Amino acid sequence: MARGELRIYLGAAPGVGKTYTMLEEAHRRIERGTDVVVAFVETHGRKHTQAMLADLEIIERRTIEYRGARFTEMDLDAVLDRRPEVAIVDELAHSNVPGSVHAKRWQDVHALLDAGIDVLTTVNVQHLESLNDVVARITGVEQRETVPDAIVRAAEQVELVDMTPEALRRRMAHGNIYRPEKIDAALGNYFRTGNLTALRELALLWLADKVDDQLDKYRADNAIDNTWETRERVVVALTGGPEGDTLIRRASRIAARVKGADLMAVHVTRNDGLAGADPAELARQRVLVESLGGTYHQVVGTDIPQALLDFARGANATQIVLGASSRGRFAQLFATGVGVTTIARSGSIDVHLVTHERARQGRRRGPIPAALSRSRRIAGFLAALLGLPLLTIALKVGPTLPLINDILLFLVAVIGVALIGGLWPALLAAVAGSLLLNWFFTAPIGRFTIAEGQNLLALAIFVIVAIAVSWVVDTAARKTRQAAEAAADAQTLATVAGGVLRGERPLLALLERLRETFGLDSVTLLEKGAVVASVGPAACERPADSDVEVTADGDLMLLLKGHTLQASDRRIVEAFAAQAAVAVKQERLATEAAAAKPLAEADRMRTALLAAVSHDLRTPLASAKASVASLRSSDVQFDDDDRAELLATADESLDRLDRLVANLLDMSRLQAGALGVAAIDVGAEEVVPRALDDIGPDGRLVTVHVPDDLPLLHADPGLLERILVNIVTNALRYSPPGRPPIITGSSHGDTVELRVIDHGPGIPDDRWDDVFLPFQRLGDRDNHTGVGLGLALSRGLTEAMGGTLTPEATPGGGLTMIIALPVRGMT
């Protein structure tokens, strides 16, 4: 059975018309004779959307009871039994009520697709997992319902339902999205023009990436190698040299000229695994590329121009940035170089050759390291000096052999010397062997002259072959040693990266790994003479105190103490230094982020406060003003009962306003750490009745079970009363009729617990912490029942008195709030 196809309608914000457009498509398919059913559609009370459901077959929802409340969800089993050709499933990111078949609606959709049913669904860009934090920073609202990007990207079709911010705000103002009482708050917060513009751009960019993936797949499926200039992509080639910074910045400027252009840096590594580039430079240049918004890549190839072009074509690049050749003019006579070859093979890709300080200055090569150790070279010279005379004696004493056999035996001896000592002992053996062959075995014997031309040719061939074999053996030995060193370096760097990534303190982990790797006494990172970090018993406070000093980045310097390092090891240390500089920046950014978090939280609170008070201050003020205005009016004559009712309304509204302002002031004091606490020894049986009296008539409904012999609490009576008023009011709001809240008290060692128990719908365990966030209300984003400060303020006040406020599930359904405070004499 073929799997069903998924079509997603993507929107930038609620109200752009995703569900309406989806239902339009449902009607079109029905007109074409397709069997379509509505598995789940949420109209949100929008009349135009409700009208689109007419004449559509709707599968009845499933009712689920959870914590004493009833919820409706899509009946997955009923849809599977019905087996339509197409199912309409709204709100892909929705979280199902516990007790459903799956935790997430997108999992329900997958079950329908696996059953061969096509699905039409909707999702907003703020619900995409990869954009969740970005949207939260833009709007100040964190979306808790998300869908993995891979689910949306896997859809056969993703259609953007787009609307300009101005048009969407007009729809909001006309009441086509939210109820009238929510419009002002929405327009002043989430639906601000800047927010909508940013969300729209996110949706367009995300969809552009999806389209880009589809284009790449199409090109790969159809073996299309030539570049399609659908988007500017600039590739900069890095060699690991100091000119890389210039190339990266030039490529970044080229990419910045076009909106949405991509910057990619690539380094081509030789496929023999030998080190060719400076790892420290590459590590630093990678950081520079990523800081400019680009990406870093590394590919392997023998033919560098071809490997570079293969990468560029695979990435659908439009431009390549290369550095001008640093090879001298003489060297360029024998080989054209990477730049010229790349230009000749680039085809439709534009290639920029960028000059730099090292252009045409020739390559500065360091001394070529010996292929073999010193002891091996000495052994090779001894073998040449002793072995060749012994071979000569053996051949003179033994039976006479043809000259060609003598030459072959000497050639074997030269190869043996090359294997033992490398190039220079082998060259000595080749020259000495040719002289010995000429003097002892070539006519005329005993003279360095050669009578026959063919013997001269044989000796010449011997010398050439001996030198060539010696060179090959020496080169192979050098390559083997370099490969082993490169493998060891790679293993060291991989170990470093793994250790740093797993560590909680990356900088200290990096320095400790460096100390262990090279057996050092201490490693210190200095910045302008000050110690940034150090590991080991004796930190170096000055460069003069160290054995090795390596510049990390700018003012940062890495000091090593214990012993000096070989030149080959210094390159690895430079890579460590570059990573240490990155780790310092990361730790400082993390510190800055932590310092900015309270400021961001305060800003978020202020934003939420403005949204909340627009309704919560206005409502009691409006009620009080209307009551007072009515009493002052001479147009209507009120009797005593009406006058008393108006006064009571005004009094109740002003009391509500007073509580709201008091909560706001106390929350501000808590945030600023300026709340005064006057703790005394007080009995719970004294505070609880006063709190219930403050609540008013509803407070008399609460059942109280507080023992008279409960130990005295050490608390501020006024603050404790405020805490109880907030918690009990919240419990009364959600308690079902006939089952009022209960307050109990008990002693547990050095604490007293007051429990406020309700039997309402309760809160899922994973959402307990959410109710203590200011301006948050579970399952409700409006503010028609208050600004949501009560529980947040209650926890803050409790903790200010040295206690705790924690939630607990009520057996049989509901929520229990536990106030734990210290008893007398325990503070």
CSV table of C-alpha atoms in Angstrom, one decimal, residues 10 54 84 102 153 161 263 306 335 367 396 410 422 453 461 488 533 548 587 681 743 771:
chain,number,residue,atom,x,y,z
A,10,LEU,CA,2.4,27.3,6.5
A,54,ALA,CA,-20.7,23.4,5.4
A,84,PRO,CA,-11.0,8.4,3.3
A,102,HIS,CA,-0.2,9.7,20.6
A,153,ARG,CA,10.5,19.3,5.4
A,161,VAL,CA,-0.4,31.4,3.1
A,263,LEU,CA,29.1,32.4,2.3
A,306,GLN,CA,39.0,19.9,-9.5
A,335,ALA,CA,53.0,24.8,-13.6
A,367,PRO,CA,63.8,23.0,6.4
A,396,LYS,CA,87.7,-10.8,-5.6
A,410,PHE,CA,76.5,-3.6,-5.7
A,422,GLY,CA,68.1,6.8,3.8
A,453,GLY,CA,81.9,1.6,-24.1
A,461,ILE,CA,73.0,2.9,-15.5
A,488,ALA,CA,49.0,11.4,15.7
A,533,ALA,CA,43.1,30.7,33.3
A,548,VAL,CA,57.3,28.1,25.4
A,587,GLU,CA,32.8,31.8,28.3
A,681,ASP,CA,6.5,34.1,65.7
A,743,ILE,CA,-6.8,24.3,54.1
A,771,VAL,CA,2.1,28.6,36.9
